[in-house]
Short mmCIF file of C-alpha atoms and ligand atoms in Angstrom, two decimals:
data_model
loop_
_atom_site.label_atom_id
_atom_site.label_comp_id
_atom_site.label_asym_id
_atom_site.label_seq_id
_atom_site.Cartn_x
_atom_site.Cartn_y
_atom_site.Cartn_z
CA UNK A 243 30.13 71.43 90.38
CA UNK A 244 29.70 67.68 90.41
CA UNK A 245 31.90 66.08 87.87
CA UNK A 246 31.70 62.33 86.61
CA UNK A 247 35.29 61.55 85.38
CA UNK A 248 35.81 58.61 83.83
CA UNK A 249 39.23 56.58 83.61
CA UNK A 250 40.16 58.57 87.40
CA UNK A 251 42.22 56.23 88.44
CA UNK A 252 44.69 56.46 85.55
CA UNK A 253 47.49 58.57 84.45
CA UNK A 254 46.15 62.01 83.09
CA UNK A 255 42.77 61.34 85.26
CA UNK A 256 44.49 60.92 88.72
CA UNK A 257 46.25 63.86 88.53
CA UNK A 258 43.40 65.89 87.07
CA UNK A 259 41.28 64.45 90.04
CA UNK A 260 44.09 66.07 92.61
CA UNK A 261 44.20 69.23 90.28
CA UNK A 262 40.07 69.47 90.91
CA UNK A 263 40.14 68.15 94.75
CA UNK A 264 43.23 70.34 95.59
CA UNK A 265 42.13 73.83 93.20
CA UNK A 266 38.37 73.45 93.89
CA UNK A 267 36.89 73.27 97.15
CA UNK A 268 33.41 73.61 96.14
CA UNK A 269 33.85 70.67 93.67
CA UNK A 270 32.76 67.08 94.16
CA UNK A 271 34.27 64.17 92.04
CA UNK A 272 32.36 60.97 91.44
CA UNK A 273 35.57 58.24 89.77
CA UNK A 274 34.25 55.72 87.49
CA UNK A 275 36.88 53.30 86.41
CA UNK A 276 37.11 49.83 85.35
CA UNK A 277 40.26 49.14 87.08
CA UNK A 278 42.30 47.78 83.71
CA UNK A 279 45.61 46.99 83.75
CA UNK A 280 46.61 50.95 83.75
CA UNK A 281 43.78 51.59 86.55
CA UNK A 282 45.34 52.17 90.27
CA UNK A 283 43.33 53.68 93.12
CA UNK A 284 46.54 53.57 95.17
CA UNK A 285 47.12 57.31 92.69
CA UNK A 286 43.89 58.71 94.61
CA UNK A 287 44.57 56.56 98.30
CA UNK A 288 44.65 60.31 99.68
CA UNK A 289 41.13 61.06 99.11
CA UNK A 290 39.43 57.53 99.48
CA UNK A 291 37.68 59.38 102.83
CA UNK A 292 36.85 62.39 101.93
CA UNK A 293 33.43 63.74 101.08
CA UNK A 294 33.77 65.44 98.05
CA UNK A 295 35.26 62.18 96.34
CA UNK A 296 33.87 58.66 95.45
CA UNK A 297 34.89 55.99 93.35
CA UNK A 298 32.93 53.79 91.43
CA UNK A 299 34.49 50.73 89.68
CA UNK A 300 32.58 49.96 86.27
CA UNK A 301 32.77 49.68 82.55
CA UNK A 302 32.03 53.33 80.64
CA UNK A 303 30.19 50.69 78.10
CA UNK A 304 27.58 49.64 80.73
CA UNK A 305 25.02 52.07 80.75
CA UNK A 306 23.06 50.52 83.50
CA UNK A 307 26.31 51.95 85.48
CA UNK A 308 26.52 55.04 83.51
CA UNK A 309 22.95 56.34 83.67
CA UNK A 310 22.66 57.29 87.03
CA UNK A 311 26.15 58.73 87.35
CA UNK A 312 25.32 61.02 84.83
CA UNK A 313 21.88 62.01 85.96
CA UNK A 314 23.75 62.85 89.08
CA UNK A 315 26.33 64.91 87.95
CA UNK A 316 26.87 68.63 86.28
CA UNK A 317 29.40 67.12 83.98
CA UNK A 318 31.27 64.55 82.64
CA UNK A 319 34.92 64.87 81.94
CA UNK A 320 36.11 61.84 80.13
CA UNK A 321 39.50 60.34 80.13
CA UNK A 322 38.75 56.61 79.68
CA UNK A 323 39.92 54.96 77.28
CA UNK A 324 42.82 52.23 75.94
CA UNK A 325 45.66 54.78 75.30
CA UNK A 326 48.82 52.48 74.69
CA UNK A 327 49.73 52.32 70.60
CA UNK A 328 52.03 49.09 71.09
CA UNK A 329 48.53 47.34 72.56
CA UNK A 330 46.44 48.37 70.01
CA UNK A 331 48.60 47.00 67.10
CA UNK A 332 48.53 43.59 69.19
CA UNK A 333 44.92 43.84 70.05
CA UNK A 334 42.48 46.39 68.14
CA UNK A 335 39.43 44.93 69.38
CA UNK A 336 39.19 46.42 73.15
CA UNK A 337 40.13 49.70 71.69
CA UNK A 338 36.81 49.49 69.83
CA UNK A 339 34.83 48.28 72.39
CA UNK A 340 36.17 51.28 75.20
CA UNK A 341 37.14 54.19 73.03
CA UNK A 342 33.94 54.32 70.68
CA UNK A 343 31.12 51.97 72.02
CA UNK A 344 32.19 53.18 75.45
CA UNK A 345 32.36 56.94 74.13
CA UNK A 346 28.81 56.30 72.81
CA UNK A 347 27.44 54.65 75.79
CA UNK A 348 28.59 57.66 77.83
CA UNK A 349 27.13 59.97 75.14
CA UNK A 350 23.65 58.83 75.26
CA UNK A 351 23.63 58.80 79.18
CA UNK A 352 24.42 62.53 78.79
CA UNK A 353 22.19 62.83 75.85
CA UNK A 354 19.24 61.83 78.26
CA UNK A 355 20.11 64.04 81.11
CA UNK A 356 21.47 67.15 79.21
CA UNK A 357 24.59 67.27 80.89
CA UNK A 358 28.24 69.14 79.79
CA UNK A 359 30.69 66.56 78.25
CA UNK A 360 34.01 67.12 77.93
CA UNK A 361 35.53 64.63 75.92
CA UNK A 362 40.00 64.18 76.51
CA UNK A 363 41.76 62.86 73.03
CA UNK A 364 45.04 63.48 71.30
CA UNK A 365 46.92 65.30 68.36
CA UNK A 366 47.07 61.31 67.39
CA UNK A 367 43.94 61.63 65.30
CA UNK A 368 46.01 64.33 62.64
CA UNK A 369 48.31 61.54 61.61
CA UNK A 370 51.83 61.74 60.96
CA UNK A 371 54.05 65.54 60.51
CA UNK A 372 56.97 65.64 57.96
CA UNK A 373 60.12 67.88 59.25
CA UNK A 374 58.64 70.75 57.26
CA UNK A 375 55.21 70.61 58.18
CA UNK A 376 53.43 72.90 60.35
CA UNK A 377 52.30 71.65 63.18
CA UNK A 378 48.58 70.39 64.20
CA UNK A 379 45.92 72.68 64.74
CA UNK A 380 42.04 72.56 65.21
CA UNK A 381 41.77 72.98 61.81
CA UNK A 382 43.96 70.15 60.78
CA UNK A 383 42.44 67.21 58.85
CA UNK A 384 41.94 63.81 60.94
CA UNK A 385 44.46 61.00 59.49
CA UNK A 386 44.69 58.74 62.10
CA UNK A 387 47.15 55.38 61.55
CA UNK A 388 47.11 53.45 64.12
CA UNK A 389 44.35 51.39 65.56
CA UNK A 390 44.51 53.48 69.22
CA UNK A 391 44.67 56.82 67.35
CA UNK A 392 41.41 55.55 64.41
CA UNK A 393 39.42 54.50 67.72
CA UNK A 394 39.97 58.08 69.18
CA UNK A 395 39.19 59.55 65.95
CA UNK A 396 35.90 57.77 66.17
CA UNK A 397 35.32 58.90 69.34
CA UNK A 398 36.10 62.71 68.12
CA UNK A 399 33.63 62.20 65.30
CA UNK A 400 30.82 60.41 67.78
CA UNK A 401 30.97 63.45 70.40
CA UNK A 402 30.90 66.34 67.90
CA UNK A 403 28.15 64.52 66.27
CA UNK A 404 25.40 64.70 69.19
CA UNK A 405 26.61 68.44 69.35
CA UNK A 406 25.66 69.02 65.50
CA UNK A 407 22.72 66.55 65.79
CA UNK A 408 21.10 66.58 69.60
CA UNK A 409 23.04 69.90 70.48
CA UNK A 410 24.55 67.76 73.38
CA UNK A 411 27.04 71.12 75.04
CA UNK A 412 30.16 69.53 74.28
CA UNK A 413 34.28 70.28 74.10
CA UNK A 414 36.75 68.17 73.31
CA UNK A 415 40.53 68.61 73.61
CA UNK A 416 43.46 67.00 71.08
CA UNK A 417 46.65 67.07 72.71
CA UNK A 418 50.34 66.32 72.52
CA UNK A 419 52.38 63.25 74.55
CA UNK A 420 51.91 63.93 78.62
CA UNK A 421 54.43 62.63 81.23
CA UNK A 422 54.84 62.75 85.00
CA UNK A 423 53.54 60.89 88.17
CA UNK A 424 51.40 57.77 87.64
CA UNK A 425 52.14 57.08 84.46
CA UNK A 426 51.63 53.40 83.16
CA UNK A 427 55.49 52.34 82.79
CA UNK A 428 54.54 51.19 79.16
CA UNK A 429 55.05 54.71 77.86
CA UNK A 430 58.45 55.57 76.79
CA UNK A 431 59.46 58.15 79.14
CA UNK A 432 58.47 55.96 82.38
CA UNK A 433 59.26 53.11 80.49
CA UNK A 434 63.19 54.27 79.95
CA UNK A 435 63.27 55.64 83.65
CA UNK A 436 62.15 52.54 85.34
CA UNK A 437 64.19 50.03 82.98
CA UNK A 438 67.47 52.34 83.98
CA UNK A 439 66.64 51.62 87.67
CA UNK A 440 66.47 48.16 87.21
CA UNK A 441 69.50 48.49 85.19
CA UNK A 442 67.53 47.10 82.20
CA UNK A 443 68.31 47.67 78.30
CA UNK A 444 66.34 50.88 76.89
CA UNK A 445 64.47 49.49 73.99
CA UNK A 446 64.48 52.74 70.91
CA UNK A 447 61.97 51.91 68.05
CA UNK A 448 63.83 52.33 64.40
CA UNK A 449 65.88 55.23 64.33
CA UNK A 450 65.23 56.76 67.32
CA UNK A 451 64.52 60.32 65.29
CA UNK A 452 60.58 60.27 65.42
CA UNK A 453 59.58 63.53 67.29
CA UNK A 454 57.09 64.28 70.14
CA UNK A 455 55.77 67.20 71.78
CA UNK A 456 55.94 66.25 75.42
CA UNK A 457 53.62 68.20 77.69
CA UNK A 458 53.67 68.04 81.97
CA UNK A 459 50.75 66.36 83.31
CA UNK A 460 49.85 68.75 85.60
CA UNK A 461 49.59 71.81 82.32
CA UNK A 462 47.28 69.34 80.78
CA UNK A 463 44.85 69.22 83.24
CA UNK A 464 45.03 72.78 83.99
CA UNK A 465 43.77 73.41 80.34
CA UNK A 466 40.89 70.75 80.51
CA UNK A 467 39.63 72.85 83.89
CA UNK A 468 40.10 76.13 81.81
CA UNK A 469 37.83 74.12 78.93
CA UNK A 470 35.41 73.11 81.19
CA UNK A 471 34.71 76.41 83.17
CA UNK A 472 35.48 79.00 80.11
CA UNK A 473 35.12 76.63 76.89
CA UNK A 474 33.15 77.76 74.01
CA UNK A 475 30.61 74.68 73.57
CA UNK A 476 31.10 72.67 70.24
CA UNK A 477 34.83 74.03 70.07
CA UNK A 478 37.92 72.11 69.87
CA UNK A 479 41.00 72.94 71.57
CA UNK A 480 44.71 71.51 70.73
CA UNK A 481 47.21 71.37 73.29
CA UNK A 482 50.62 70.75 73.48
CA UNK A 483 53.95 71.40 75.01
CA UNK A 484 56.16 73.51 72.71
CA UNK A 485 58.60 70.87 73.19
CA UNK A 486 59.45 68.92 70.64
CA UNK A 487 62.07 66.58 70.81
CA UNK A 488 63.63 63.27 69.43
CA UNK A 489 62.90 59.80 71.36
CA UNK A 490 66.86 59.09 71.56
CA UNK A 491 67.23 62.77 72.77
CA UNK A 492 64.87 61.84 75.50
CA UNK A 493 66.75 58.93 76.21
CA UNK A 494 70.25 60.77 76.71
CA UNK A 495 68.54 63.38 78.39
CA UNK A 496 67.45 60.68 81.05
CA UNK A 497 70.33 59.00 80.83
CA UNK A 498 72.51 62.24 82.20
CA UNK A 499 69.76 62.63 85.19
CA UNK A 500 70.32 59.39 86.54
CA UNK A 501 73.70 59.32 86.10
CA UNK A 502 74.16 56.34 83.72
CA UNK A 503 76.16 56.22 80.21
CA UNK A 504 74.80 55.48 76.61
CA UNK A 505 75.75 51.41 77.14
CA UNK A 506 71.85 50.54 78.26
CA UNK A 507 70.15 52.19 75.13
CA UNK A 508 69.29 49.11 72.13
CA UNK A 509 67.80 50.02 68.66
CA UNK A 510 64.94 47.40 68.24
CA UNK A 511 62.97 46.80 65.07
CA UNK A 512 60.76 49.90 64.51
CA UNK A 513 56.85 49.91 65.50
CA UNK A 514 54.37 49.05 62.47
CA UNK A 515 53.11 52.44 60.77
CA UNK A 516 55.44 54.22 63.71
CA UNK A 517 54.11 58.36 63.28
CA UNK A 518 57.25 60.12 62.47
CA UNK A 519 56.77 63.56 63.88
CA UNK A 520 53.77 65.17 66.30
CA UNK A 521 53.74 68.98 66.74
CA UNK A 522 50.90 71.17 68.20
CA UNK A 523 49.93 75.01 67.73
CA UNK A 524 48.12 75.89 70.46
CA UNK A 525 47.34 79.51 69.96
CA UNK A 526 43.39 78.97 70.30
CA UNK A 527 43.40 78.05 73.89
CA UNK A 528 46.27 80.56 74.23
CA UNK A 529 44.44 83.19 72.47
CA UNK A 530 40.88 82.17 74.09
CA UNK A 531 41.43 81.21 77.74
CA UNK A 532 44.69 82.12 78.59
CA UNK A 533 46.44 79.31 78.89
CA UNK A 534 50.07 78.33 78.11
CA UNK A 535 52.63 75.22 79.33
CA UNK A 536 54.12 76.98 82.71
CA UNK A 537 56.89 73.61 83.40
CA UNK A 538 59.48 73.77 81.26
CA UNK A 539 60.56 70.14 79.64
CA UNK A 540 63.82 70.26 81.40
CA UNK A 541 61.90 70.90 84.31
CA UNK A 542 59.57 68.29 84.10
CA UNK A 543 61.75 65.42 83.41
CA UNK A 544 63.63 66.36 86.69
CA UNK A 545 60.09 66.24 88.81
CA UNK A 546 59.02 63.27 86.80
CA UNK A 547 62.28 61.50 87.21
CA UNK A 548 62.30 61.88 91.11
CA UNK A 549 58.99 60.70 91.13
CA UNK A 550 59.48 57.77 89.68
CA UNK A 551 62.99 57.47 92.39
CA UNK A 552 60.33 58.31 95.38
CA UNK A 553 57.55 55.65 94.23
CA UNK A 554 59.84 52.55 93.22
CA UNK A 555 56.90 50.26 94.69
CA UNK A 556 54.40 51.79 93.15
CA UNK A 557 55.91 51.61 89.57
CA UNK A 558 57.35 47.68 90.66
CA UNK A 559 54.11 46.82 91.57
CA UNK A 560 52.81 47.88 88.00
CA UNK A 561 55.30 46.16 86.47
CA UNK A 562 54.29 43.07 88.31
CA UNK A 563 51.28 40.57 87.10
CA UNK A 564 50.04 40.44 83.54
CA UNK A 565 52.52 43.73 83.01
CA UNK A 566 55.66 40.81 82.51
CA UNK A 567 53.40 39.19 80.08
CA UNK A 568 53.13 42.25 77.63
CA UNK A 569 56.21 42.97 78.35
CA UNK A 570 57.81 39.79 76.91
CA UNK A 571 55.48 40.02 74.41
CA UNK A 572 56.59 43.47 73.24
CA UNK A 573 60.40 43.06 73.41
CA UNK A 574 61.51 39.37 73.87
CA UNK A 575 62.23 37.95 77.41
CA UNK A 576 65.79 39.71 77.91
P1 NAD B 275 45.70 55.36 81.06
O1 NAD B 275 45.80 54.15 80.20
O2 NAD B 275 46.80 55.67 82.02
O3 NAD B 275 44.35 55.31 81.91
C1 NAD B 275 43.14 54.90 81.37
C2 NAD B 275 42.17 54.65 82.53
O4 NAD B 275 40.90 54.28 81.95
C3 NAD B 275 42.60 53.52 83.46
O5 NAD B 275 42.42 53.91 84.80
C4 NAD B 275 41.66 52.39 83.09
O6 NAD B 275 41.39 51.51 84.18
C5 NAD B 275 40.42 53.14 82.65
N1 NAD B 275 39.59 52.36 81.71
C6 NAD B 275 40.00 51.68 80.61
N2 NAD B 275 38.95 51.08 80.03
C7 NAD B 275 37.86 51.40 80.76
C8 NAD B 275 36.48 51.09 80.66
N3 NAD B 275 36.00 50.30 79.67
N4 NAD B 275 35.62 51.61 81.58
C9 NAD B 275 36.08 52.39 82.59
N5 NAD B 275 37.38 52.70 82.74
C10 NAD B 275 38.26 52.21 81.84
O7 NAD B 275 45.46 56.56 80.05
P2 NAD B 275 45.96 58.08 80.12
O8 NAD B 275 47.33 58.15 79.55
O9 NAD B 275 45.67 58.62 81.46
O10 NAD B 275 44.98 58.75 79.05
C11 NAD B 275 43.72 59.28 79.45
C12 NAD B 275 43.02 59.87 78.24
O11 NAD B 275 43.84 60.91 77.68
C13 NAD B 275 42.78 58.87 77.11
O12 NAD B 275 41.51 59.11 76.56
C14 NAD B 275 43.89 59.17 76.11
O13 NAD B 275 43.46 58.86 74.79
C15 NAD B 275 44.05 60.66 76.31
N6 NAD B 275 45.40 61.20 75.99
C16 NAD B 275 46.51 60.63 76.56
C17 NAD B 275 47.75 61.18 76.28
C18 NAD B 275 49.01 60.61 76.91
O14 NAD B 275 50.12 61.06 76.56
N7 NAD B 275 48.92 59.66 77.83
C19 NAD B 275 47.87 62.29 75.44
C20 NAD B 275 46.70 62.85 74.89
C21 NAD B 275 45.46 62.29 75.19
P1 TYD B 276 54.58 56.22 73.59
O1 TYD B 276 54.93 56.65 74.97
O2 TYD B 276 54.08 54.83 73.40
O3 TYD B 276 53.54 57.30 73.03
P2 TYD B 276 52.93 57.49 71.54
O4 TYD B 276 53.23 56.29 70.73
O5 TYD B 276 51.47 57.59 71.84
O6 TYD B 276 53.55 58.74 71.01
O7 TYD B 276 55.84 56.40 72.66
C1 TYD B 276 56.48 57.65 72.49
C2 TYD B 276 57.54 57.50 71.42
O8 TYD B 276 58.57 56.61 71.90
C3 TYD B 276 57.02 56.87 70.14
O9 TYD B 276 57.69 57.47 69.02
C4 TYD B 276 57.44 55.41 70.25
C5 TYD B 276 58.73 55.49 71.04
N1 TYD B 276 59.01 54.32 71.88
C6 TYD B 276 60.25 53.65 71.78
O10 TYD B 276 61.13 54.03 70.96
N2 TYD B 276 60.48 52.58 72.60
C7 TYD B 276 59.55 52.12 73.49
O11 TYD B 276 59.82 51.12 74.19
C8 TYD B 276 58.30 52.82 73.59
C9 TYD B 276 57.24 52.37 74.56
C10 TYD B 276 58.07 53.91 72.77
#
């Protein structure tokens, strides 16, 4: 299978292009990425010469780029997108023009040729949990409250549209907050681990008490290959972690792994409209394809933690650049 995947060279889509390179031999990968701030083809550097991969640097909202990818490949599995919340309450308007004109773009490419679109969102779209509530499930009403989680919404709504109206084969997955190797140090978790190695404060929105299920990189795109090759078309699939924690236990969790006390960690003002509580039931893909998370959280955070010790210039350099700017932005020049 050929396989157009756009947004490769970020977090979730580097490591689902090694999953697919590495687990597939008979697959070929075509990369189209726009190389944004949260792009970086160093990720991929181990596959820049080999046959069965090829990058293409464009915008997924140019279809005079997109066309003939599309006609060219089997299927499109489609991670691009502007995928930082702090961003998109500083700056909707980008999250517009990637996450729905470029979803549509892509859409009618694959409209034209007929081709298999899998379409990568997040449990963002349900909204907000209360303690009590259960958690997401496909069934679950969209609420979405931020400007990043309303564009993906959009995007949701676009691709499950040309299924119900062009019967364009398509899935689409919702799921929980990922972490591990590449991951934009913007997020929280790489975020709190890089700031401890540069002995920085750890900045902890509000209370620190708003929950996330945090899911392993590497289980996510595991799932989206199971969707892909064993998918019912026109389903939805949710996908989380079964780990739900607190952001301050996070914090004190990575605190303890690298060794440093509680003196780093500083309660900032809260984010606007923060979500209070994400949660995931995943029994359809469970009960359907077989799939459940195999790395434990504990687990993870240890791997993802001595990533992040093994890569310090990868993660310095994308802290470098326009990253200060944001940065100082976001939380004040200390
Ligand atoms: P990321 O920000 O790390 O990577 C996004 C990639 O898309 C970057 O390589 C960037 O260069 C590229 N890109 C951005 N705009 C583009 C454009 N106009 N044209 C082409 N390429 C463009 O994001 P991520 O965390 O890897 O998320 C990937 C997808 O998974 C997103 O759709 C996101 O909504 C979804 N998702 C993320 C999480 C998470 O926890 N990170 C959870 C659930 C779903
Ligand atoms: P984030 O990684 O931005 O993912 P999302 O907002 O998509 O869930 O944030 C995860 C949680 O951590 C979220 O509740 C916001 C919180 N957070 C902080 O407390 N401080 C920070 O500096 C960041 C980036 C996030």
């Amino acid at each position: 299978m050929k396989i157009l995947v756009t947004g490769g060279a970020g977090f979730i889509g580097s490591n689902f292009i090694h999953h697919i390179l590495e687990g597939h031999p008979e697959d070929e990968v075509i990369n189209l990425d726009a190389l944004t701030y949260a792009g970086n083809l160093e990720n991929l550097s181990i596959w820049k010469d080999d046959p069965r991969y090829r990058f293409v640097k464009g915008d997924i909202a140019d279809a005079s780029i997109v066309d003939p990818l599309i006609a060219e490949a089997d299927a499109v599995v489609h991670f691009a997108a502007e995928s930082h919340v702090d961003r998109s309450i500083m700056d909707p308007g980008i999250f517009l023009e990637t996450n729905v004109r470029g979803t549509y773009v892509l859409l009618e490419a694959a409209r034209k040729h007929g081709k298999r679109f899998h379409h990568v969102s997040t449990d963002e779209v349900f909204g907000a949990l209360k303690p009590d509530d259960a958690p997401f499930d496909e069934k679950t009403p969209y609420d979405p409250r931020s400007p990043y989680s309303a564009s993906k919404a959009s995007s949701d709504h676009l691709v499950r549209a040309y299924h119900e109206t062009y019967g364009l084969p398509i899935t689409i997955s919702n799921c929980s907050n990922n972490y591990g190797p590449y991951a934009c140090p913007e997020k929280f978790i790489p975020l709190i681990i890089t700031n401890i190695s540069e002995k920085k404060r750890i900045p902890v929105y509000g209370d620190g008490k708003q929950v996330r299920d945090w899911l392993y990189v590497e289980d996510h795109c595991r799932a989206i290959d199971m969707i892909i090759r064993k998918g019912r078309i026109g389903e939805t699939y949710c996908i989380g972690g079964d780990s739900e924690r607190t952001n301050i236990w996070i914090v004190k969790k990575l605190l303890e792994l690298l060794g440093r006390d509680e003196s780093a960690i500083e309660y900032v003002k809260d984010r606007a409209g923060h979500d209070r509580r994400y949660a995931i039931n995943y029994g359809k893909i469970e009960h359907e394809l077989g799939w459940r998370p195999t790395v434990s959280l504990e687990e993870g955070l240890r791997k993802t933690v001595s990533w992040y010790q093994a890569n310090e210039d990868w993660w310095k350099n994308m802290k470098s650049g326009a990253y200060q700017e944001y940065y100082a932005k976001q939380y004040g020049k200390k």
